[in-house]
mmCIF file of C-alpha atoms in Angstrom:
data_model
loop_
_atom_site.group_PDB
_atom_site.id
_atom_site.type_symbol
_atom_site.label_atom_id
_atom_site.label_comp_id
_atom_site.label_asym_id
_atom_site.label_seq_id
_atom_site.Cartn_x
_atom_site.Cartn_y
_atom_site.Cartn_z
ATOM 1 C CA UNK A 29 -4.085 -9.456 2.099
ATOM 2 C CA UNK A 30 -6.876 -7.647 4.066
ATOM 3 C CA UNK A 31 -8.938 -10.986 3.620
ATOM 4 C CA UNK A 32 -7.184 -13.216 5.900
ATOM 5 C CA UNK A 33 -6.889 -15.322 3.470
ATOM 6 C CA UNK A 34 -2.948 -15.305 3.656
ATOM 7 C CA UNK A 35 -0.234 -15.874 5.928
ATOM 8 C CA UNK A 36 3.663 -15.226 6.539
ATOM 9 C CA UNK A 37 4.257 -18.748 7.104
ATOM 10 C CA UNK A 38 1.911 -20.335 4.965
ATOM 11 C CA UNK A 39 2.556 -20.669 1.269
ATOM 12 C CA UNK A 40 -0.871 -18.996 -0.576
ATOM 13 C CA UNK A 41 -3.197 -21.585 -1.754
ATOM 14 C CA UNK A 42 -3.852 -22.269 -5.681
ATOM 15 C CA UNK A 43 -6.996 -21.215 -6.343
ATOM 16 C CA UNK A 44 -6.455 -17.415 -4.901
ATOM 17 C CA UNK A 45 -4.212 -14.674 -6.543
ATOM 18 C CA UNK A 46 -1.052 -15.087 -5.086
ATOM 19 C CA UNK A 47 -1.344 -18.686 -5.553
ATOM 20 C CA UNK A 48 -1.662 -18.014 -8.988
ATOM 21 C CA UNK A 49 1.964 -17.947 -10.925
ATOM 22 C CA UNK A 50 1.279 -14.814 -12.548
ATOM 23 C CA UNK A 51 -0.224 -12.909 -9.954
ATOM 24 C CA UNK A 52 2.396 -14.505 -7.486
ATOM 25 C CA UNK A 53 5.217 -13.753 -9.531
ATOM 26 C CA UNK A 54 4.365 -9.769 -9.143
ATOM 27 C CA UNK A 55 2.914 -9.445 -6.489
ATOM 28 C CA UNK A 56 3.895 -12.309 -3.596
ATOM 29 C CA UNK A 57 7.237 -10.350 -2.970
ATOM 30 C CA UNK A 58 4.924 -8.343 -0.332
ATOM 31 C CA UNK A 59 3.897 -11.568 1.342
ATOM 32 C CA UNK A 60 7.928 -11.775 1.634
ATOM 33 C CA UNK A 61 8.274 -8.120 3.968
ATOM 34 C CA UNK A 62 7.346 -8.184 7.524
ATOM 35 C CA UNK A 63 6.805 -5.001 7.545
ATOM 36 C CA UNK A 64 3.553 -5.863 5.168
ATOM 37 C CA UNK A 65 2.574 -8.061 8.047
ATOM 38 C CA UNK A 66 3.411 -5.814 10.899
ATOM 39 C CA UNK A 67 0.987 -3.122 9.563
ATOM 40 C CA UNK A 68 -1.861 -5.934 8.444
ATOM 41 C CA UNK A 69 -1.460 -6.873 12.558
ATOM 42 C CA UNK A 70 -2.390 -3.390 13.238
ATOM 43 C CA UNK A 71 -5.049 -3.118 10.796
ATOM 44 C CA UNK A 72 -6.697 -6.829 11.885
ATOM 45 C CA UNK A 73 -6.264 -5.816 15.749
ATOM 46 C CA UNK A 74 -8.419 -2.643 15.082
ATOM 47 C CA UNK A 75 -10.836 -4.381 13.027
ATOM 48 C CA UNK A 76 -10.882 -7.243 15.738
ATOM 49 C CA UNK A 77 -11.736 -4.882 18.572
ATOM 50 C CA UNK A 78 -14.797 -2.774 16.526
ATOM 51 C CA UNK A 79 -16.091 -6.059 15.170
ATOM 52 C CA UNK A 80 -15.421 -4.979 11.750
ATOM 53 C CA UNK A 81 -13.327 -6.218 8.577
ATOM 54 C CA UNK A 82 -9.930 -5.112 8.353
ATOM 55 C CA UNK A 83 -10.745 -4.276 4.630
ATOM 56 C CA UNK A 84 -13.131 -1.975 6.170
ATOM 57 C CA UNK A 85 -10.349 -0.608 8.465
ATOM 58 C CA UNK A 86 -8.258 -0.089 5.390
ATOM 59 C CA UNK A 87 -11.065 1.463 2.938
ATOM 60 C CA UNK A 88 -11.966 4.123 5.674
ATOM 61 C CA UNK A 89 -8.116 5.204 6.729
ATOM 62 C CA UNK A 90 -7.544 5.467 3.069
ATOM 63 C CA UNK A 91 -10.951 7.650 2.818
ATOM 64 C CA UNK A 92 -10.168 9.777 5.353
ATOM 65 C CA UNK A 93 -7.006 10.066 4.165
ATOM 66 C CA UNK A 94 -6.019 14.369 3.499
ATOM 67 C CA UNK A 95 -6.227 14.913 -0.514
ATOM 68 C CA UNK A 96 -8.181 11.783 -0.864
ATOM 69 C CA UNK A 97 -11.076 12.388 -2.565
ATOM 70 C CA UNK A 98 -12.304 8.587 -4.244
ATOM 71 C CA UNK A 99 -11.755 4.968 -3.024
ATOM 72 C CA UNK A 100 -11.554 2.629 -5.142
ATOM 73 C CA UNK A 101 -13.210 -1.020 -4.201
ATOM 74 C CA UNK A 102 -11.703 -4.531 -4.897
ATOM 75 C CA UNK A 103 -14.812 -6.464 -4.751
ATOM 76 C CA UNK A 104 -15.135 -9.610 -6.353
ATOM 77 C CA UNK A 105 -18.724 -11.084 -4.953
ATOM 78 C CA UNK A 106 -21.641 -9.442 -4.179
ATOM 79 C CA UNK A 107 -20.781 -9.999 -0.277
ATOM 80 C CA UNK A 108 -17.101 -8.446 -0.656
ATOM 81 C CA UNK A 109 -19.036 -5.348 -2.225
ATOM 82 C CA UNK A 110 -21.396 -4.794 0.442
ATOM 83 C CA UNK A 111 -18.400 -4.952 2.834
ATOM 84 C CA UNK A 112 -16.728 -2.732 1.415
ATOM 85 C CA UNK A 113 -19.351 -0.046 0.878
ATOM 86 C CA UNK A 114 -19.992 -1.000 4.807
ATOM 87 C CA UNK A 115 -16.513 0.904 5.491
ATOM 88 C CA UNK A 116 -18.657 4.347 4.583
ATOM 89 C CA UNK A 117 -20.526 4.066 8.081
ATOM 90 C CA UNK A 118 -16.819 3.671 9.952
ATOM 91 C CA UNK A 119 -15.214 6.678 11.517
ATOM 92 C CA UNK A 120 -11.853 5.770 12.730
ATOM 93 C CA UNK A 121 -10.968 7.612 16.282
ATOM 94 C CA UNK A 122 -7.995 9.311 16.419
ATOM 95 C CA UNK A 123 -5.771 7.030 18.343
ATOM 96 C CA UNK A 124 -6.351 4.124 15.833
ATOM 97 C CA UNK A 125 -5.559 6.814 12.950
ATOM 98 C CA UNK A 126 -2.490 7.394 14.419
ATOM 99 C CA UNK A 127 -1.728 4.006 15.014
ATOM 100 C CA UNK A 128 -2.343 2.993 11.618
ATOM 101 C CA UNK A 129 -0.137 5.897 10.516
ATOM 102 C CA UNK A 130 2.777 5.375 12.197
ATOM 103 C CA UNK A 131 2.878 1.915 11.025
ATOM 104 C CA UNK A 132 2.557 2.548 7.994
ATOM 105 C CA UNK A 133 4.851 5.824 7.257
ATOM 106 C CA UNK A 134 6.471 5.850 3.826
ATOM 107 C CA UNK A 135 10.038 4.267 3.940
ATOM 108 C CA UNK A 136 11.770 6.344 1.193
ATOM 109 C CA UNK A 137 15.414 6.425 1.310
ATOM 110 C CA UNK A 138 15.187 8.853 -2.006
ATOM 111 C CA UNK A 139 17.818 11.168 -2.620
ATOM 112 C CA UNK A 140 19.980 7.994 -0.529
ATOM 113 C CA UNK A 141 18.756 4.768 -1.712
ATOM 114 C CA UNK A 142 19.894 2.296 -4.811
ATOM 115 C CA UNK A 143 17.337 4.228 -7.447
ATOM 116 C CA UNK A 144 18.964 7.791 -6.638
ATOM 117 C CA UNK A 145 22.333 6.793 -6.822
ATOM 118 C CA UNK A 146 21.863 5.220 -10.029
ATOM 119 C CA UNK A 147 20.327 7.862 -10.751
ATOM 120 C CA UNK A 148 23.270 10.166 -10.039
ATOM 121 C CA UNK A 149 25.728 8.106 -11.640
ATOM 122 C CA UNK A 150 24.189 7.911 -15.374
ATOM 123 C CA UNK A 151 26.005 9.341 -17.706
ATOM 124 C CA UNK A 152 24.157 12.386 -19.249
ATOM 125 C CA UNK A 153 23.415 13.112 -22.965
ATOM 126 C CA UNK A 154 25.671 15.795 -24.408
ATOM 127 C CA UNK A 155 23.906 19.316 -24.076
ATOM 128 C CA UNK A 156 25.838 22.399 -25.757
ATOM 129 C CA UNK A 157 26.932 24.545 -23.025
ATOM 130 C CA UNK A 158 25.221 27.653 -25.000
ATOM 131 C CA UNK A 159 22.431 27.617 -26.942
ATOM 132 C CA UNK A 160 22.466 28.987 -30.596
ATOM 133 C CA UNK A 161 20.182 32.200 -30.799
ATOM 134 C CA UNK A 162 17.902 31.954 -34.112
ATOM 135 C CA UNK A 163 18.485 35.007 -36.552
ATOM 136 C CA UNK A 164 15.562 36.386 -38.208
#
């Protein structure tokens, strides 16, 4: 996604992952969600204005992410791996940090959603109210 390589109103290309029926099948339901392409928009626009690849935007949000203490790369060639490790040397300022994490904040509609209420409603295995006490 970070490549440019795909696009919400373009239909992926064979010959790349989500062009591939397996891949596409799992994974091209994100291609689907504006909201993927509302945050790639941010992450491209910062790229764009520091000259930089928005993989490298990504790698060094996620890096500087609190609690985060490993990245792990995606690289395929030689030239996506030096990329990558390129996103070491970015510092992100604070404004674009905050940009990037306002647009993408965690939607979880947990206790609310489909998943908790189904989870609410299943019927529970029988338990006995009291629990025998072993004799010795």
């Amino acid at each position: 996604m970070l490549t440019g390589k795909y696009r919400p109103d373009a239909t992926p290309e064979s010959g790349t992952r989500l062009g591939h029926p397996a891949y596409g099948a799992v994974f091209g339901g994100k291609t689907r969600e504006e909201r993927t392409w509302e945050i790639l928009s941010v992450v491209r626009d910062i790229a764009a204005r520091r000259g930089i690849t928005p993989a490298q935007v990504a790698l060094a949000w996620t890096a500087a992410r609190p609690g985060v203490s490993s990245v792990l790369l995606g690289a395929r060639t030689l030239e996506q791996l030096k990329g990558n490790l390129a996103a070491v040397e970015v510092t992100l300022t604070e404004d674009e940090t905050r940009q990037l994490d306002l647009i993408s904040e965690p939607r979880i509609d947990y206790p609310y959603g489909p998943m908790a209420q189904a989870l609410r409603s299943r019927p529970l295995a029988e338990v006995p109210l009291t629990m025998p006490i072993a004799k010795k």
